[in-house]
Coordinates of C-alpha atoms and ligand atoms in Angstrom, one line a residue:
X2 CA 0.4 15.1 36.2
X3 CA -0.2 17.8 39.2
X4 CA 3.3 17.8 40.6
X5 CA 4.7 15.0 39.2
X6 CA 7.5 15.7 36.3
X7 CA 6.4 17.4 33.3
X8 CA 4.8 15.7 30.9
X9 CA 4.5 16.1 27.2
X10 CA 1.6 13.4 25.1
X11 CA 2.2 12.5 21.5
X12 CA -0.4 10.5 19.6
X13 CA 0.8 9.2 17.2
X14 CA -2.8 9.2 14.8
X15 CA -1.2 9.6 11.0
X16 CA -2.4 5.4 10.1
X17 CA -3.9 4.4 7.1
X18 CA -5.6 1.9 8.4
X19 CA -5.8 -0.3 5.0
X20 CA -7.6 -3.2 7.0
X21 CA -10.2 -1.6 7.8
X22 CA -10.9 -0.1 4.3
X23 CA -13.6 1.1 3.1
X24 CA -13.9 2.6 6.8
X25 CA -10.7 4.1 6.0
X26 CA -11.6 5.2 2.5
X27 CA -11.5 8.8 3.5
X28 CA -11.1 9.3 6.8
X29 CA -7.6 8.3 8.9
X30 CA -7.9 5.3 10.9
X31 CA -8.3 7.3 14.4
X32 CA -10.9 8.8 13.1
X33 CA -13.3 5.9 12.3
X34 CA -16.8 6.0 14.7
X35 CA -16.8 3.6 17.5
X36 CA -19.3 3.0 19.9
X37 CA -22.3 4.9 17.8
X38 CA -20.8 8.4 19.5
X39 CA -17.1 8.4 20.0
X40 CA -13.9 8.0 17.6
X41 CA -11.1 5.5 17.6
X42 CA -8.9 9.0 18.9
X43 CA -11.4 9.6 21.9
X44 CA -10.2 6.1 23.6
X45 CA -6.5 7.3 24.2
X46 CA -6.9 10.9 24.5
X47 CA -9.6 10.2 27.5
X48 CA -6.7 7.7 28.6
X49 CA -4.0 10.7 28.9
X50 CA -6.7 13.4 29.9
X51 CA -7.9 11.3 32.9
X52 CA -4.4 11.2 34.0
X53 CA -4.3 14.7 34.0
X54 CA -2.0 14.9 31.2
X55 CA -3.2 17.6 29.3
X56 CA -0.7 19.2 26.3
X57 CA -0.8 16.8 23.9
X58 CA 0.0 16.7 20.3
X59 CA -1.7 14.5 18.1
X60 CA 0.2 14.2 14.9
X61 CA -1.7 13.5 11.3
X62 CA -1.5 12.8 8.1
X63 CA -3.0 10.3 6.0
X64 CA -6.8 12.0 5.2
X65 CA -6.8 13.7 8.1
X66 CA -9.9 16.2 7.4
X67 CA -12.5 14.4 9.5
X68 CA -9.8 13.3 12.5
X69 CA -8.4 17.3 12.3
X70 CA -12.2 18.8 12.8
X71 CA -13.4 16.2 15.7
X72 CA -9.9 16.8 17.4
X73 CA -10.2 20.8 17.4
X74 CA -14.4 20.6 18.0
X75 CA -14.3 18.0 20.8
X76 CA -10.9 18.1 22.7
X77 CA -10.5 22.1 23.0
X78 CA -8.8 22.5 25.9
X79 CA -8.7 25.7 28.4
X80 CA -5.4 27.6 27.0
X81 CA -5.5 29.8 30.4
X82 CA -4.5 26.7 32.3
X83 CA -1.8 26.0 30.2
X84 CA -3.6 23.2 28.6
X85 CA -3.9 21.9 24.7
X86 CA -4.5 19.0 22.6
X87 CA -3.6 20.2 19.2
X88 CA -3.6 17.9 15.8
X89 CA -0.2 18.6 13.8
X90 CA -0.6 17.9 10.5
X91 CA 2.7 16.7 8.6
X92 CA 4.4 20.2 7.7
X93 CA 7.1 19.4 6.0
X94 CA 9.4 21.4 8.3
X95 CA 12.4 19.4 7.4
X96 CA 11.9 19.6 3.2
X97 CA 9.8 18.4 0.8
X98 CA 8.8 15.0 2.4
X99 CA 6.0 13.5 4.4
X100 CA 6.5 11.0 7.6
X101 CA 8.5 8.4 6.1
X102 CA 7.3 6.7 9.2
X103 CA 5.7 7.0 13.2
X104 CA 9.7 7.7 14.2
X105 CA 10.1 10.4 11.5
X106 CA 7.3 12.3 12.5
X107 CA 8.1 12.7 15.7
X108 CA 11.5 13.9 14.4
X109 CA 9.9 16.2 12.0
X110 CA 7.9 17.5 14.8
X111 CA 10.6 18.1 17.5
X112 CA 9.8 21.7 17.6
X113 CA 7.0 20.8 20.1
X114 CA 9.2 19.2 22.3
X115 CA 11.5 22.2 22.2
X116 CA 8.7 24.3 22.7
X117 CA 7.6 22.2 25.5
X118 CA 10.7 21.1 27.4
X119 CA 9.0 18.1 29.2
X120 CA 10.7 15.6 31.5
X121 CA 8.4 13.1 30.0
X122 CA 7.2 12.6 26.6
X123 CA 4.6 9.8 26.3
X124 CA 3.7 8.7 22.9
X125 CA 0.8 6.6 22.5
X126 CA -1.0 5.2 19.4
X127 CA -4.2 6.3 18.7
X128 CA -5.9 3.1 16.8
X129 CA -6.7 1.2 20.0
X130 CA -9.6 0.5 22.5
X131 CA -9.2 0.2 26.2
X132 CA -8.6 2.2 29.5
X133 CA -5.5 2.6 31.0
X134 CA -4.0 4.8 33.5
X135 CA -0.8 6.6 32.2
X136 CA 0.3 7.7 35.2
X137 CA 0.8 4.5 36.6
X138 CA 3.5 3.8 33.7
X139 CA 5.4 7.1 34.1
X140 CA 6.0 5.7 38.1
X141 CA 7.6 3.2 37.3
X142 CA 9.2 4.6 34.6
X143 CA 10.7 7.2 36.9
X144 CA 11.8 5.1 39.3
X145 CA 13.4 2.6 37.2
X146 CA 15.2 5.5 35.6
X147 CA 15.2 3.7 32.2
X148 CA 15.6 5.7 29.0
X149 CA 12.1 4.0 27.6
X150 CA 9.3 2.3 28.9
X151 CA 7.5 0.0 26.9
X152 CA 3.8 -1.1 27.6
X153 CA 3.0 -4.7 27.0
X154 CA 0.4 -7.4 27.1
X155 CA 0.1 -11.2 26.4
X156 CA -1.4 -12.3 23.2
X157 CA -2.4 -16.0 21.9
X158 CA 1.3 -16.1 20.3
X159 CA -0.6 -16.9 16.9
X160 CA -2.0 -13.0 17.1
X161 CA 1.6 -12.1 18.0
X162 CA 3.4 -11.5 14.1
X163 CA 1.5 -8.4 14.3
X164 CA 3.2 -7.1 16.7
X165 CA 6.3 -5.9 18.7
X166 CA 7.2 -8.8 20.8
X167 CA 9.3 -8.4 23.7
X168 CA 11.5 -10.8 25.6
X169 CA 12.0 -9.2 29.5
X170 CA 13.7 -10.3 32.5
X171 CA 12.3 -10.4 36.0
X172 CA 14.0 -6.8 36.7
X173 CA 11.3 -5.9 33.3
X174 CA 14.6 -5.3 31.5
X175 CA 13.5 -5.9 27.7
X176 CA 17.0 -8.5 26.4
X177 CA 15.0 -8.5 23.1
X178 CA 12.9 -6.7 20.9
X179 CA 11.1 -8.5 17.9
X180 CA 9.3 -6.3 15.9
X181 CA 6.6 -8.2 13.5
X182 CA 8.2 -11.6 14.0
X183 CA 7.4 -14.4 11.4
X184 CA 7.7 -16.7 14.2
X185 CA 6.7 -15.3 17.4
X186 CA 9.0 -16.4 20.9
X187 CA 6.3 -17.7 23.1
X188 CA 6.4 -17.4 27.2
X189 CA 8.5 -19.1 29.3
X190 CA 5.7 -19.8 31.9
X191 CA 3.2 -19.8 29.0
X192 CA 4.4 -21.0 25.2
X193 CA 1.4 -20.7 23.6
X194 CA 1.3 -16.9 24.6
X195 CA 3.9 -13.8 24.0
X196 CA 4.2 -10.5 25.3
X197 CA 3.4 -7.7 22.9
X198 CA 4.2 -4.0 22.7
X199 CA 0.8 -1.8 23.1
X200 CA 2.9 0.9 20.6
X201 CA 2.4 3.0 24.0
X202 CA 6.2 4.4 25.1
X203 CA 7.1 6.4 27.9
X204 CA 10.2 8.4 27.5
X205 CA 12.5 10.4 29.4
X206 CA 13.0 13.3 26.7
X207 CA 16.6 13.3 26.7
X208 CA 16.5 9.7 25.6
X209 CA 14.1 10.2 22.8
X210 CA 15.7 13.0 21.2
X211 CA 19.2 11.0 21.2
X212 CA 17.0 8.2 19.7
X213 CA 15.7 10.3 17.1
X214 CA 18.6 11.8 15.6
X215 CA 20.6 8.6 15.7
X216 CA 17.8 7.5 14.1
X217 CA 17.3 9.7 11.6
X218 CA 21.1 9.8 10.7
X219 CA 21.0 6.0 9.5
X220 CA 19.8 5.6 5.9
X221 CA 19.0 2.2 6.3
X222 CA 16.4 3.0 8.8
X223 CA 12.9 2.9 8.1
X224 CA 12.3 5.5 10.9
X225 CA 9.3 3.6 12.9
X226 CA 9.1 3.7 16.5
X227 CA 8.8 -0.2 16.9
X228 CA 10.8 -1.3 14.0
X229 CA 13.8 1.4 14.5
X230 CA 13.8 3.2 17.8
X231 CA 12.8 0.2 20.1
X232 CA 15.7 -2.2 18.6
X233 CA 18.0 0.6 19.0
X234 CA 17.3 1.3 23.2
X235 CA 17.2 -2.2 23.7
X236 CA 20.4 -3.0 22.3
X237 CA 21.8 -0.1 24.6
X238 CA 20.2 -1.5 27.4
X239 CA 18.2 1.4 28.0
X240 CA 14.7 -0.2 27.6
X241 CA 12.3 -1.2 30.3
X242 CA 8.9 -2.7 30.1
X243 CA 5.0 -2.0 32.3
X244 CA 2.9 -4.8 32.4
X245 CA -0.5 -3.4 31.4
X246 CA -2.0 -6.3 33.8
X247 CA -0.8 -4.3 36.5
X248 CA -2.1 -1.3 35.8
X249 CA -5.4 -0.8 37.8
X250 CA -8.3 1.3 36.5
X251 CA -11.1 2.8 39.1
X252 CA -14.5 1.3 38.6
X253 CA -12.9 -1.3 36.2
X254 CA -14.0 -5.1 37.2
X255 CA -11.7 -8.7 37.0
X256 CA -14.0 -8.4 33.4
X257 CA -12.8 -5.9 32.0
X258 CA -9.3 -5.4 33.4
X259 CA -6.6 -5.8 31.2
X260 CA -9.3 -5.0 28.5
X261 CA -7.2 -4.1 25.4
X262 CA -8.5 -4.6 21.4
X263 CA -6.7 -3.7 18.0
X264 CA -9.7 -3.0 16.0
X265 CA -7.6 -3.2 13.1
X266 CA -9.6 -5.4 10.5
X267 CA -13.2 -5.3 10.4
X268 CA -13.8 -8.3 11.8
X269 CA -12.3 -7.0 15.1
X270 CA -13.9 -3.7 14.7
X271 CA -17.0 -6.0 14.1
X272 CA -16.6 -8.2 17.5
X273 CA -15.8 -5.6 19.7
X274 CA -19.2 -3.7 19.0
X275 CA -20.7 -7.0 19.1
X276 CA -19.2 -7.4 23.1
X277 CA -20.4 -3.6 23.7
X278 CA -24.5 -4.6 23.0
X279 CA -24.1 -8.4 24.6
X280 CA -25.7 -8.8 27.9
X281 CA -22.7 -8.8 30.0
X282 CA -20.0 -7.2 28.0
X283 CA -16.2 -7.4 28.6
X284 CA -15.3 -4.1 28.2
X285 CA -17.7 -1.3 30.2
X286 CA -18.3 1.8 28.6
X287 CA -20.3 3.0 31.1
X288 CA -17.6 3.3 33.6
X289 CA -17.7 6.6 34.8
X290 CA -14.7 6.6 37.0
X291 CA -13.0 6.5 34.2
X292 CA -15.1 8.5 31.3
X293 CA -14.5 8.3 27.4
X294 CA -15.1 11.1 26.3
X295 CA -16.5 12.8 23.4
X296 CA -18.8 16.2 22.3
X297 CA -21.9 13.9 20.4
X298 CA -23.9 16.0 18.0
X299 CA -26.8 17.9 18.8
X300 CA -29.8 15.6 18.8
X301 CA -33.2 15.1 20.7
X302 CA -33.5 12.0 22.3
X303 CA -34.0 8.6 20.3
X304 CA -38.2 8.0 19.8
X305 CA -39.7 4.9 19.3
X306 CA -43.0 4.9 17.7
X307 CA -45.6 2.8 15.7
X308 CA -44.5 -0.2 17.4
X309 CA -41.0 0.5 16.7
X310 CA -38.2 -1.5 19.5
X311 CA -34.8 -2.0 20.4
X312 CA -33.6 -5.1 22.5
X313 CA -29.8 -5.7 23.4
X314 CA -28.8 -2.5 21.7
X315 CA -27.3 1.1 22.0
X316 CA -29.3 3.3 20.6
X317 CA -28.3 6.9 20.3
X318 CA -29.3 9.9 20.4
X319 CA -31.7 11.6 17.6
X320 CA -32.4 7.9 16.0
X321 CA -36.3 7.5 15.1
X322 CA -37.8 3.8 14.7
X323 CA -40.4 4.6 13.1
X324 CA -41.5 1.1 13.5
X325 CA -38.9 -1.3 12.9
X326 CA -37.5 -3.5 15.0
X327 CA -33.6 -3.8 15.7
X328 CA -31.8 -6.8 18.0
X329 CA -28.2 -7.1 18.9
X330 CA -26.9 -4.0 17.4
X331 CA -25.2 0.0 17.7
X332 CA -27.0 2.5 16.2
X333 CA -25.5 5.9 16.1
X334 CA -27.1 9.6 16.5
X335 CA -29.5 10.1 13.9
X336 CA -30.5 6.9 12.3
X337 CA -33.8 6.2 10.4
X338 CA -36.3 3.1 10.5
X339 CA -39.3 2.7 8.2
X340 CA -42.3 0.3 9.2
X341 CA -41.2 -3.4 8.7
X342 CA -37.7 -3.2 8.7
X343 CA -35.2 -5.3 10.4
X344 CA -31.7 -4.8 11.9
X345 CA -30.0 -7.3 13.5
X346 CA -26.0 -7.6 15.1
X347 CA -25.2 -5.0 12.9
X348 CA -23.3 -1.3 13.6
X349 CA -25.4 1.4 11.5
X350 CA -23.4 4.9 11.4
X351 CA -24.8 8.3 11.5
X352 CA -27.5 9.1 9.7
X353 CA -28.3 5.7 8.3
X354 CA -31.8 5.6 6.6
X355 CA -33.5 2.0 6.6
X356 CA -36.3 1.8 4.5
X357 CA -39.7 0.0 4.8
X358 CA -39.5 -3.7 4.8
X359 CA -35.8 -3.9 4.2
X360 CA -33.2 -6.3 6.3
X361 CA -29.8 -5.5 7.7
X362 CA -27.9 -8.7 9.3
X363 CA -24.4 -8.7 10.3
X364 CA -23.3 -5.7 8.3
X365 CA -21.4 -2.3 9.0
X366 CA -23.1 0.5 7.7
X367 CA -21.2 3.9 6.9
X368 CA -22.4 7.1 7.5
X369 CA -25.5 8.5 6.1
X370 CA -25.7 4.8 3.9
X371 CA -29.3 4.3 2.3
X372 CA -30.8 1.1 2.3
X373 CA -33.9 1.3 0.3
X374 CA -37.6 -0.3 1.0
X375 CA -37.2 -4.2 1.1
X376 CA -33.7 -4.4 0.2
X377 CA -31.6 -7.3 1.3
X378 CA -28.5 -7.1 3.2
X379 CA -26.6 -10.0 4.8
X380 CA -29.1 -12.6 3.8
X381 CA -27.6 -13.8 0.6
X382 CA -23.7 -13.9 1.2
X383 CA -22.7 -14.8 -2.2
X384 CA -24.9 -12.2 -3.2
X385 CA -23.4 -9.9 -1.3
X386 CA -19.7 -10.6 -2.0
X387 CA -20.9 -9.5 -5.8
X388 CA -22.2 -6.5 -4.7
X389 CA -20.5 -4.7 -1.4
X390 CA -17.7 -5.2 0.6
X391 CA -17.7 -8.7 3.0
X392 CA -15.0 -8.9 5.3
X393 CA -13.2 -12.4 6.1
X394 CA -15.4 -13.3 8.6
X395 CA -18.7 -13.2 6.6
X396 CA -19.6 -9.2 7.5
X397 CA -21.2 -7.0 4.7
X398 CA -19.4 -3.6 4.5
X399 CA -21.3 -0.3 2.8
X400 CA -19.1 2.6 2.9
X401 CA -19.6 6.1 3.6
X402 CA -23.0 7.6 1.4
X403 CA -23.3 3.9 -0.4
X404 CA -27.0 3.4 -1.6
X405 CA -28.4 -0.4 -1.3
X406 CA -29.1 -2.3 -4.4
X407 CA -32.4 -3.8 -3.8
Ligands
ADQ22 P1 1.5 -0.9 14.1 O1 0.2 -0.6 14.6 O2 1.6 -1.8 12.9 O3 2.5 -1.5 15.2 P2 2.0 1.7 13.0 O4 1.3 1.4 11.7 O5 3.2 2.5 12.9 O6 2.4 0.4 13.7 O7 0.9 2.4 13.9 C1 1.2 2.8 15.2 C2 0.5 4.2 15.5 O8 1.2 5.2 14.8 C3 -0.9 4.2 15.1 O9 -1.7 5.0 16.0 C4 -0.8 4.9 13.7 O10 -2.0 5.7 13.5 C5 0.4 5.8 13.9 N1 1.2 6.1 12.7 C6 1.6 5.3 11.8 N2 2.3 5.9 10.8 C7 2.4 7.2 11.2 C8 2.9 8.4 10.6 N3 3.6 8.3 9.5 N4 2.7 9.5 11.2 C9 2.0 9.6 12.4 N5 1.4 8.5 12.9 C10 1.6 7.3 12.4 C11 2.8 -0.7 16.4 C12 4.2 -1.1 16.9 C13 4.2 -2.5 17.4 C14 3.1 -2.7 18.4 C15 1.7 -2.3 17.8 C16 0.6 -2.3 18.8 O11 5.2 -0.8 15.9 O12 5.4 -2.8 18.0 O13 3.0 -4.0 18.8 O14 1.8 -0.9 17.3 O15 -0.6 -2.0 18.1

């Protein structure tokens, strides 16, 4: 931030993701495609980059081959200006153990912050979708002069055991923090609704680093960031939270502010491509006040020929339809339709071949999947539950290289 305190991002990027598996089957969960050209990583690193926050470490570990080489190809930054965003991969600095958890390996990585010497380390998860402006947080953060500033949102407080929930005062003091609660605490205003924790922190550095070694002191601990660090500032009354509906996004819309997903299962990795290809989608990713950001491969444009067509779809770059026809669905850089073939509100990956005649409803296709001529996909559900992957909510999953059984 151009002459604001010094600022120092951690993503935190080393989840496994399990929900979303077999997306996650070798890749980490920031890592998984989104949007046919970005990764789950390109949402928060555009966040902190637009905000002119530009040294940032992202910190790995679970498979992180794929999240490791799109971090160093896309997000080089210009080292003459004093800017990097660099992927740490768990080094085992402090002996022969990986992160126990998201508060260990930012104690295993203090070195950067050392290194660094920021007033202000933010550390933001890297699993999420939405735009938000950083700097706005680190304001009132500043001026508050709290030790740690949580961002929050309301949830339906059904959604809310899946998350930090945080009770706050009028003076956005947090009294209580609840992290993962069996029975969530609704809203005084609102009961059906509680107020979760985005896993986005803003801290002043001194704080942090008298959080972590406290933290990593206690045995009992299971060193997380919402389950050990938050309930520790709270308790000394050090804890503060931003209410992400304040925060105000150029070129964002009343339908897309306070747009925020956790496309943690694969149904909600499912409905939020679904909103991206509807006719008037919440969430805008062609917002260009605000870019995502991302280096998409090398591709000639998409080609439609011998009667091939798209309708309420994103279509990438280097896909040929060679007479197919797709409705409703993203289709990612380098996809392949034969004649007669049919794809409909379904996500295809890159490099996805479709042969003649075959039929693709309501599925997730990995990368580079084959579906051969006049196989069925997402017809037959029982059939399909035998065969492949189905999700709770009825959607057929092929993961990465899978061939079709016609
Ligand atoms: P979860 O998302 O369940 O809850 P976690 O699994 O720790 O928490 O993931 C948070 C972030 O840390 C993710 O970006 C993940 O990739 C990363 N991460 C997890 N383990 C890591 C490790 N060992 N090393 C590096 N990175 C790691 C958290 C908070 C809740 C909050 C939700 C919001 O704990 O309070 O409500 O995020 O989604």
């Amino acid at each position: 931030m151009r002459g604001g305190p010094r600022v120092l991002g951690i993503v935190l990027a080393g989840g496994e993701g399990k929900r979303l598996s077999p997306l996650t089957q070798d890749r980490a969960k920031p890592a998984v495609p989104f949007g046919g050209n970005y990764r789950l990583v390109d949402f928060v690193l555009s966040n902190l980059v637009n905000a002119d926050i530009r040294r940032i470490a992202v910190l790995t570990q679970y498979k992180s081959h794929s999240l490791d080489r799109h971090i160093t190809t896309t997000w080089r930054m210009s080292s003459l200006l004093g800017s990097y965003v660099t992927p740490v991969p768990a080094q085992q600095r402090l002996g022969p153990r990986w992160f126990t958890g998201s508060a260990d390996a930012i104690y295993q990585s203090l070195n950067l912050i050392y290194d660094d010497r920021p007033d202000i380390v933010v550390v933001f998860g890297a699993d999420n979708v939405y735009r938000m402006d950083p700097a706005q947080m680190i304001e009132q953060h500043v001026a508050s002069g709290a030790g740690v500033t949580i961002a929050a949102l309301r949830v339906p407080r059904a959604d809310a055991t899946e998350f930090g929930v945080i009770d706050a005062g009028e003076d956005k003091k947090i009294r209580a923090f609840l992290e993962k609660p069996a029975d969530p605490p609704g809203l005084p205003d609102s009961p059906d609704e509680s107020f979760v924790s985005m896993g986005n922190y803003c801290f002043s550095t001194d704080a942090l680093l008298e959080a972590l070694r406290a933290d990593a002191e206690d045995e009992d601990s299971v060193h997380d960031m919402g389950g050990s660090i938050m309930p520790m500032l709270v308790s000394t009354g050090d804890a503060y939270v931003y209410d992400f509906s304040t925060n105000v996004i150029p070129g964002s819309t009343e339908r897309d502010h306070g747009y925020w997903r956790d496309v943690g299962t694969i149904d909600s990795y499912y409905d939020a491509h679904m909103d991206l290809v509807s006719v008037t989608p919440v969430f805008n990713m062609y917002n260009d006040k605000w870019p995502i950001y991302t280096l998409p491969p090398q591709f000639p444009p998409a080609k439609f020929v011998l009667g091939g067509r798209a309708e309420e779809s994103m279509v990438s770059a280097g896909v040929i339809l060679g007479g197919g026809s797709v409705l409703g669905s993203v289709l990612s850089p380098g996809v392949r339709m034969d004649r007669s073939s049919r794809v409909e509100d379904s996500v295809l990956m890159d490099g996805v071949q479709i042969g003649e005649g075959a039929v693709v409803r309501r599925a997730i296709l990995d990368k580079n999947v084959v579906v051969p001529p006049w196989a069925r996909i997402g017809v037959d559900e029982a059939a399909d539950r035998e065969r492949y992957h189905v999700s709770a909510g009825g959607i057929t999953v092929l993961g990465k290289g899978a061939r079709a059984i016609v």
